[in-house]
CSV table of N, CA and C in Angstrom, one decimal:
chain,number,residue,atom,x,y,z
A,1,UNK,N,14.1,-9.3,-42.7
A,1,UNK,CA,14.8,-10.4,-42.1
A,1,UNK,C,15.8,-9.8,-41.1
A,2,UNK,N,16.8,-8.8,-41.3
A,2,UNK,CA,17.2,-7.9,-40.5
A,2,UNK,C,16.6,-8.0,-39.6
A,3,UNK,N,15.1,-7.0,-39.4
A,3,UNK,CA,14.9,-6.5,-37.9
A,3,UNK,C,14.2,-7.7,-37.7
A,4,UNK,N,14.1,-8.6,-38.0
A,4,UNK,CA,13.6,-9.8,-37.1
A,4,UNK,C,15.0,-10.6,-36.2
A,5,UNK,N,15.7,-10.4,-37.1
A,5,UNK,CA,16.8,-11.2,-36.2
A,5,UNK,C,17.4,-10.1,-35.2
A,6,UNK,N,17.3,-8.8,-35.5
A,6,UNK,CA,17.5,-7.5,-34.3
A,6,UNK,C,16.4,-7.3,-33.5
A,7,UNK,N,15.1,-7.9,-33.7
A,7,UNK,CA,14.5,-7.7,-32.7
A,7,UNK,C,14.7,-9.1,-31.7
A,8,UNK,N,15.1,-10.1,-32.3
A,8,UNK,CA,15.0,-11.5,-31.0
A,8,UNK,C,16.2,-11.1,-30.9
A,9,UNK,N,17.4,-10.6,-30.8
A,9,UNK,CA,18.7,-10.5,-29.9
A,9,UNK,C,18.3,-9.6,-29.0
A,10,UNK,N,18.1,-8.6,-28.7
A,10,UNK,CA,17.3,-7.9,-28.3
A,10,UNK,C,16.3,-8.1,-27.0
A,11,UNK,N,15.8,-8.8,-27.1
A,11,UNK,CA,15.2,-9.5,-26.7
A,11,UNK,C,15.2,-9.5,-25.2
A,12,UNK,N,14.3,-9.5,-24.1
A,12,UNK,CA,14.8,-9.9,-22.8
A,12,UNK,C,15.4,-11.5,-22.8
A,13,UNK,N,14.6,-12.2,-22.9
A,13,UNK,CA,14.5,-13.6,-22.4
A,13,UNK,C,16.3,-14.2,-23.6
A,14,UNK,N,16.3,-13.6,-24.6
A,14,UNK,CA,17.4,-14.2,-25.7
A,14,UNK,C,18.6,-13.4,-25.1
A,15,UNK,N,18.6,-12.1,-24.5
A,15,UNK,CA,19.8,-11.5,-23.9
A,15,UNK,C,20.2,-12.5,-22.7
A,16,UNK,N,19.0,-12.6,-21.5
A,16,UNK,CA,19.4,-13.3,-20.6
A,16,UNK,C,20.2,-15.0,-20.8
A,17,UNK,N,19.3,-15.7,-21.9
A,17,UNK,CA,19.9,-16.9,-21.8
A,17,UNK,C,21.5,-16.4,-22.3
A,18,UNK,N,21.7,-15.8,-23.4
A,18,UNK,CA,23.2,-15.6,-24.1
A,18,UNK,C,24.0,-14.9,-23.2
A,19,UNK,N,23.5,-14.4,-21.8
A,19,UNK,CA,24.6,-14.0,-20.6
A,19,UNK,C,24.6,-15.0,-19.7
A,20,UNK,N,23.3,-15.8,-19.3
A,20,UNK,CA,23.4,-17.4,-18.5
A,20,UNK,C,24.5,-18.3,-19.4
A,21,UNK,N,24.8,-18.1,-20.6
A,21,UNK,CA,25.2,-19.2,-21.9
A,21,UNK,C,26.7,-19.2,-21.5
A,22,UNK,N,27.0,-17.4,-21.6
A,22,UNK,CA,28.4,-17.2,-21.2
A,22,UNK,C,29.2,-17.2,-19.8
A,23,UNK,N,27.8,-16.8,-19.1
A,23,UNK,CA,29.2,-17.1,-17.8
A,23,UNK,C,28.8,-18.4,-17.5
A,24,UNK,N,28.1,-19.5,-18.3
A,24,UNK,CA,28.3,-20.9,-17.6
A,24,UNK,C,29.3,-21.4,-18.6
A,25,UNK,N,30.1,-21.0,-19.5
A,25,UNK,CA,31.4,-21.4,-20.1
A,25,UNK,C,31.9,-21.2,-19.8
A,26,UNK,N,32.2,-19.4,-19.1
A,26,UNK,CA,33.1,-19.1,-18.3
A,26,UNK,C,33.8,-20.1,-17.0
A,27,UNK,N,32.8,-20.3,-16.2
A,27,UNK,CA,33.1,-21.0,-15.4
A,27,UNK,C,33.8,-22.8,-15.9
A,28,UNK,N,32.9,-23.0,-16.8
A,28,UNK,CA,33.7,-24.5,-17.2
A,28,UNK,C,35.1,-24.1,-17.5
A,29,UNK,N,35.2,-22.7,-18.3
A,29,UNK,CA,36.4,-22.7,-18.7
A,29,UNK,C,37.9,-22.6,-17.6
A,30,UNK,N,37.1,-22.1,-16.5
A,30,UNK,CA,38.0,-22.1,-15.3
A,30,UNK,C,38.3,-23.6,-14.9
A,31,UNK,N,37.4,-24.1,-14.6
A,31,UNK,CA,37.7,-25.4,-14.0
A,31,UNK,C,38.2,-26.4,-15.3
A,32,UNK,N,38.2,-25.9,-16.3
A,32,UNK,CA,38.9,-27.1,-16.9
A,32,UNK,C,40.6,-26.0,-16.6
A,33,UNK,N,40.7,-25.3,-16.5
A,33,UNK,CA,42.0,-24.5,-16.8
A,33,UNK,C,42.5,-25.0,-15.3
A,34,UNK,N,41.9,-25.2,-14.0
A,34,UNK,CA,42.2,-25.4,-13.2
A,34,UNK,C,42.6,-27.1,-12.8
A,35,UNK,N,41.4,-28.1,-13.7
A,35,UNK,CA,42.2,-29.1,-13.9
A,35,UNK,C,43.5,-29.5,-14.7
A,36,UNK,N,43.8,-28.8,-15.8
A,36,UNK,CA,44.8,-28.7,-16.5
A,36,UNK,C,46.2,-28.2,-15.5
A,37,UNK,N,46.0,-27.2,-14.9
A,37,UNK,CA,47.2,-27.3,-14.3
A,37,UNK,C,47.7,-27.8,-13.2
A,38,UNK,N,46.4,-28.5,-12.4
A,38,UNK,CA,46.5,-29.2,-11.6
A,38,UNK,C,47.4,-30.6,-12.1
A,39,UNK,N,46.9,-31.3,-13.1
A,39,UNK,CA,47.8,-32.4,-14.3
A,39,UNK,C,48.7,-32.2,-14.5
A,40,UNK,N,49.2,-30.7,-14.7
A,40,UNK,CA,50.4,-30.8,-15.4
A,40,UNK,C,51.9,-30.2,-14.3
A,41,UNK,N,51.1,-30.0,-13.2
A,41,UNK,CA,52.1,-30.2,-12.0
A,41,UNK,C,52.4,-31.4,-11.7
A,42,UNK,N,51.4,-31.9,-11.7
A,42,UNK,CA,51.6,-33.5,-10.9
A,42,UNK,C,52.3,-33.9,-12.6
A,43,UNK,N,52.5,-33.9,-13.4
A,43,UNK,CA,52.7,-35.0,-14.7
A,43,UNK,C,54.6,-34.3,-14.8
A,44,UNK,N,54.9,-33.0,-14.1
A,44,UNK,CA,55.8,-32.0,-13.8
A,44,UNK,C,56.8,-32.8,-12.8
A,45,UNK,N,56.0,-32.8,-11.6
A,45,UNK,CA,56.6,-33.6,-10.4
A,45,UNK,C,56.9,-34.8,-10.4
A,46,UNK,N,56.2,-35.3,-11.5
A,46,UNK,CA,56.5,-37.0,-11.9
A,46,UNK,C,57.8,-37.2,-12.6
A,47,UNK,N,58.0,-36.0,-13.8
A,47,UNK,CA,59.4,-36.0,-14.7
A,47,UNK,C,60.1,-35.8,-13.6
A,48,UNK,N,60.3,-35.1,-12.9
A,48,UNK,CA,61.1,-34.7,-12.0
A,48,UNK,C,61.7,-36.1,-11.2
A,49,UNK,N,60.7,-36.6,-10.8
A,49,UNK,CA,60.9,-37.7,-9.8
A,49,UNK,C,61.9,-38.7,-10.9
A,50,UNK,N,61.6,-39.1,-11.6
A,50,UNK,CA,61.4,-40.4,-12.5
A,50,UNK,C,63.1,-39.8,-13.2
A,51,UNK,N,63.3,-38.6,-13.2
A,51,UNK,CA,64.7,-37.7,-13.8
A,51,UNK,C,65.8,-37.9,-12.4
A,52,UNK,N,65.7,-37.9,-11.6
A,52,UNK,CA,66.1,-38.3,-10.3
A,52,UNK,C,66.6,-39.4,-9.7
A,53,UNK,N,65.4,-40.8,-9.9
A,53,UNK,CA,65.5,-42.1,-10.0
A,53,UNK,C,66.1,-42.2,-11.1
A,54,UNK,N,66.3,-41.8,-12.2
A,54,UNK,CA,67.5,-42.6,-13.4
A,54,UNK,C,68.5,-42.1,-13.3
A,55,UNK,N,69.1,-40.9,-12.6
A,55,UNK,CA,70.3,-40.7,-12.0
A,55,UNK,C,70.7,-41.6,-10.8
A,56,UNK,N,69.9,-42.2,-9.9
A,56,UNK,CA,70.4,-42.3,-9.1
A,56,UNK,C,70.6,-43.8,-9.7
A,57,UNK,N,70.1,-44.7,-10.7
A,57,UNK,CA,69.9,-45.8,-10.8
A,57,UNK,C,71.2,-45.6,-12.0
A,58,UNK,N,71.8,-44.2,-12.6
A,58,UNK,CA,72.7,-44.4,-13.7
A,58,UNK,C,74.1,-44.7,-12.7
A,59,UNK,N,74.2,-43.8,-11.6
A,59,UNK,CA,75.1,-43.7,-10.7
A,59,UNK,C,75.6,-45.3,-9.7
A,60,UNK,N,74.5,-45.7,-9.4
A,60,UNK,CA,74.6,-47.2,-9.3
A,60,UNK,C,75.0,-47.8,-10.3
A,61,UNK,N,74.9,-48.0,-11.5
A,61,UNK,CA,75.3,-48.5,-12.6
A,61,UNK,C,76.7,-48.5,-12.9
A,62,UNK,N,77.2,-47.3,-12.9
A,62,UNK,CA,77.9,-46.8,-13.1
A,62,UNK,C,79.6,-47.4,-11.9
A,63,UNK,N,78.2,-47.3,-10.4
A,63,UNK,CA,79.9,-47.4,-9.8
A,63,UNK,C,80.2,-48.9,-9.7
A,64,UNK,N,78.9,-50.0,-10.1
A,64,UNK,CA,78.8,-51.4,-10.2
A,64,UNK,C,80.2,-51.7,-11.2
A,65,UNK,N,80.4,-50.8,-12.3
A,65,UNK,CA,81.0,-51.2,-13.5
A,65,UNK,C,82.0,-50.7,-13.1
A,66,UNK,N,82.6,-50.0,-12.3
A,66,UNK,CA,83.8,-49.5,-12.1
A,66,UNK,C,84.2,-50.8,-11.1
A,67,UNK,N,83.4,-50.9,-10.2
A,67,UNK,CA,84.1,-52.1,-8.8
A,67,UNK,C,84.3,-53.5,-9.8
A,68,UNK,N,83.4,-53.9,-11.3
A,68,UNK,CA,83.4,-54.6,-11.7
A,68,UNK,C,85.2,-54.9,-12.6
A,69,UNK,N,85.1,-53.5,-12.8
A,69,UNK,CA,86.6,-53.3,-13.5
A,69,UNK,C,87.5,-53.2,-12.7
A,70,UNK,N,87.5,-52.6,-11.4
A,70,UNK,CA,88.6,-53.1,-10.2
A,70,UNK,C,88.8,-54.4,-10.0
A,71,UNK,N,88.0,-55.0,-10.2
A,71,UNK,CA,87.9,-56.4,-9.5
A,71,UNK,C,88.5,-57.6,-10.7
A,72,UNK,N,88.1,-56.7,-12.3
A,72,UNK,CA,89.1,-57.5,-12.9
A,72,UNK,C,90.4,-57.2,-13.6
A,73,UNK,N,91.0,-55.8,-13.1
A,73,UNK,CA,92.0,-55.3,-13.1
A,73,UNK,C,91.9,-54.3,-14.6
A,74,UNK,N,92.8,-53.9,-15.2
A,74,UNK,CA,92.5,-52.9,-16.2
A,74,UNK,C,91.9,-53.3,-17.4
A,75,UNK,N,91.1,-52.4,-18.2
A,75,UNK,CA,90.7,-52.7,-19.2
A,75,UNK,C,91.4,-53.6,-20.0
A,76,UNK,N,92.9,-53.0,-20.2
A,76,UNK,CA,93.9,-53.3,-21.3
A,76,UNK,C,94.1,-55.0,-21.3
A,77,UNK,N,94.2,-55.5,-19.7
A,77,UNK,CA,94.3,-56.6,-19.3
A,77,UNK,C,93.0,-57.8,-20.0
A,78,UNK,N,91.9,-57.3,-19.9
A,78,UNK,CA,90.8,-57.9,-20.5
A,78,UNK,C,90.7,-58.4,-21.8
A,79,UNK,N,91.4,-57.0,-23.0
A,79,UNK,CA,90.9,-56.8,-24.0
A,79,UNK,C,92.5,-57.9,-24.5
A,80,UNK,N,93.1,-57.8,-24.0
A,80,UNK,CA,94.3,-58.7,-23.7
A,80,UNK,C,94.4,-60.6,-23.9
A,81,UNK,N,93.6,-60.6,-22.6
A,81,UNK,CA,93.6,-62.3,-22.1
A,81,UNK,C,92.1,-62.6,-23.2
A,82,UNK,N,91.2,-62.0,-23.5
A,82,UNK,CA,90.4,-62.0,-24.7
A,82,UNK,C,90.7,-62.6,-26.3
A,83,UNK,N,92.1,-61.7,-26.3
A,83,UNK,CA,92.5,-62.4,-27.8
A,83,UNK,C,94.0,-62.6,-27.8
A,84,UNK,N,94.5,-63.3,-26.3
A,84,UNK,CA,95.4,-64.1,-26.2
A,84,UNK,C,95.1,-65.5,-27.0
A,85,UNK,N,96.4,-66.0,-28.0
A,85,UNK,CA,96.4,-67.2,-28.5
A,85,UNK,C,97.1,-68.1,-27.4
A,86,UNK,N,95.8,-69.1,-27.4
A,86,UNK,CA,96.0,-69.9,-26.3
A,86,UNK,C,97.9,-70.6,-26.5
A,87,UNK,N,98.4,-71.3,-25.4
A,87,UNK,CA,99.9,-71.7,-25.6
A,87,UNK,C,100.0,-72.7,-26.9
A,88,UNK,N,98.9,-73.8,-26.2
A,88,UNK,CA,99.1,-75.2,-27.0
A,88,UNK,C,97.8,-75.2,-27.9
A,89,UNK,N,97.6,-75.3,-28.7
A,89,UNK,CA,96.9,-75.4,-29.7
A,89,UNK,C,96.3,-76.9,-29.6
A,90,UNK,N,96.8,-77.6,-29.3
A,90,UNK,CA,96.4,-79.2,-29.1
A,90,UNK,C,95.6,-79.3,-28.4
A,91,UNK,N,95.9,-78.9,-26.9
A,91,UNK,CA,94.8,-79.0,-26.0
A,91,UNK,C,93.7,-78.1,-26.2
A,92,UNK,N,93.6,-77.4,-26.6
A,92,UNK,CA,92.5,-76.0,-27.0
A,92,UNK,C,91.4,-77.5,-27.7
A,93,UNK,N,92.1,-77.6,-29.0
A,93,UNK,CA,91.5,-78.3,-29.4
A,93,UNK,C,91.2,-79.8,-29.2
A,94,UNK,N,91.8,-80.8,-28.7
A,94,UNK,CA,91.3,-81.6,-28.2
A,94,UNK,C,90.3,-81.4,-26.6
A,95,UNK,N,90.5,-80.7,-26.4
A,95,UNK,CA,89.3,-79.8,-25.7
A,95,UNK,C,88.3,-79.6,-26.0
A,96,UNK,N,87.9,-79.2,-27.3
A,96,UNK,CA,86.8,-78.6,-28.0
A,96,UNK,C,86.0,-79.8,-28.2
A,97,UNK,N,86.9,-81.1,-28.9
A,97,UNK,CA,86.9,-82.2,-29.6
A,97,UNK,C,85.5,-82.8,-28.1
A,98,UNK,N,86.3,-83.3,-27.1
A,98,UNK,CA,85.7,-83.7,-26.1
A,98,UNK,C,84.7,-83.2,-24.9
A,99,UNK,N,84.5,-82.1,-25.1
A,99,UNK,CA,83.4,-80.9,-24.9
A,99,UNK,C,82.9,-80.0,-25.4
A,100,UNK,N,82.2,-80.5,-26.5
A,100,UNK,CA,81.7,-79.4,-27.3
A,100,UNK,C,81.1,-78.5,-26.7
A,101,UNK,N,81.0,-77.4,-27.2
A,101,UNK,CA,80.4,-76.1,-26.9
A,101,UNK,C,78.7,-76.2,-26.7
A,102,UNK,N,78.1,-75.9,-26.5
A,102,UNK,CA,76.6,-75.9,-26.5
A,102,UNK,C,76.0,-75.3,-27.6
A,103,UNK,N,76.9,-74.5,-28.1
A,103,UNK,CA,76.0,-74.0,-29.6
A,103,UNK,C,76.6,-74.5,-30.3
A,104,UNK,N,77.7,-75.6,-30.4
A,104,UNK,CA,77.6,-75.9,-31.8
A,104,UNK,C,76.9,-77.2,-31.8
A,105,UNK,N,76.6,-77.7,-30.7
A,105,UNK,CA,75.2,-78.7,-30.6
A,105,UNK,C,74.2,-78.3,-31.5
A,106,UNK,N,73.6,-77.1,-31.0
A,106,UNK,CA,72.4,-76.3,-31.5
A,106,UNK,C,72.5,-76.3,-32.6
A,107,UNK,N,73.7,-75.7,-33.1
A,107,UNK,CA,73.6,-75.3,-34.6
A,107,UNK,C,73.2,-76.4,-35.5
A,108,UNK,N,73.8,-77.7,-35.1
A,108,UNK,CA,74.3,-78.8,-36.1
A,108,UNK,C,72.7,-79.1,-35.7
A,109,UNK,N,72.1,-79.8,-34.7
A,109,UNK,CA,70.6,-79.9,-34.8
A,109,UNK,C,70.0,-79.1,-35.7
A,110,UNK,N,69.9,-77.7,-35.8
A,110,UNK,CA,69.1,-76.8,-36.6
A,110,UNK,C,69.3,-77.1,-38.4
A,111,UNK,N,70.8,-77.2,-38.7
A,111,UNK,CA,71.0,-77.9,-39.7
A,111,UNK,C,70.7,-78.8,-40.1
A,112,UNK,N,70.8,-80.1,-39.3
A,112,UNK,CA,69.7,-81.5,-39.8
A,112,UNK,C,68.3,-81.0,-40.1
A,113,UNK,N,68.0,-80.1,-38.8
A,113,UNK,CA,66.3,-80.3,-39.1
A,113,UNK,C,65.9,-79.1,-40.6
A,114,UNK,N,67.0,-78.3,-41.0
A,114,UNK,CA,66.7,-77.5,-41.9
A,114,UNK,C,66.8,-78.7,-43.3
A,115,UNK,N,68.1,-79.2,-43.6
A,115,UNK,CA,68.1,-80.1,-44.0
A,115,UNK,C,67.1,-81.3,-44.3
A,116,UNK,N,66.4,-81.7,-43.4
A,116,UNK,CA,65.1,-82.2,-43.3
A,116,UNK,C,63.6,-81.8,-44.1
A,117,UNK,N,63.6,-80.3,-43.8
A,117,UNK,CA,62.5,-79.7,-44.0
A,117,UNK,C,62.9,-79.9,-45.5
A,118,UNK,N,64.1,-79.2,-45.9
A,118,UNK,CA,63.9,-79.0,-47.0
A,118,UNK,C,64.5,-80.0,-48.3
A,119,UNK,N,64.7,-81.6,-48.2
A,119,UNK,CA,64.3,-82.9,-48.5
A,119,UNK,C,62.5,-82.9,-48.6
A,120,UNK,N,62.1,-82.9,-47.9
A,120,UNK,CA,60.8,-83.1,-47.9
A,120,UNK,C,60.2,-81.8,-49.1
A,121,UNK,N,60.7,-81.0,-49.0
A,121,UNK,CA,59.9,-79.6,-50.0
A,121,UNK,C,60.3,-80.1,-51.7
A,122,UNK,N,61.4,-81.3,-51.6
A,122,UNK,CA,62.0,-81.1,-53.1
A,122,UNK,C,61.0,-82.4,-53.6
């Protein structure tokens, strides 16, 4: 069994295909190695790009929120008129009374209709 399998390696025609076999991997193996790095420049150049644009889009952001805060004077001032108690308490609320808020429309609908649903389940 030996010299049968030592004589077909051996072989003219079994040497030649097993060196046609290898250098036509070889060559695939280049061009895939050659597409691969071709991909991974361009996939390279894209981080790059896209790392660039979110700076330049964080920087815009950024100075939006500053002219935003200029424009409504200091933070402290905000965090301030925020949880100022209003003067009159009456008007606040007879305010409230005569313009309800839009969510508490919502809410009080969602209540009926939960209310609803669940009449019907009992």
């Amino acid at each position: 069994m030996t010299d049968a399998l030592r004589r077909t390696l051996a072989h003219r025609v079994t040497s030649l295909a097993a060196s046609t076999a290898a250098l036509v991997m070889g060559v695939l193996l280049a061009i895939s190695w050659s597409t691969w790095t071709t991909q991974r420049t361009a996939l390279e150049r894209r981080i790059t790009e896209l790392t660039q644009q979110q700076d330049r889009s964080q920087s815009l952001w950024k100075a939006q929120l500053a002219a935003c805060h200029a424009a409504a004077g200091a933070p402290e001032r905000l965090t301030e008129a925020a949880y100022e108690a209003p003067q009159d308490t009456r008007d606040a609320t007879r305010r409230l009374l005569t313009e309800q808020p839009e969510g508490i429309d919502v809410c009080a609908r969602m209540e009926s209709a939960d209310e609803a649903v669940l009449s019907t389940l009992k």
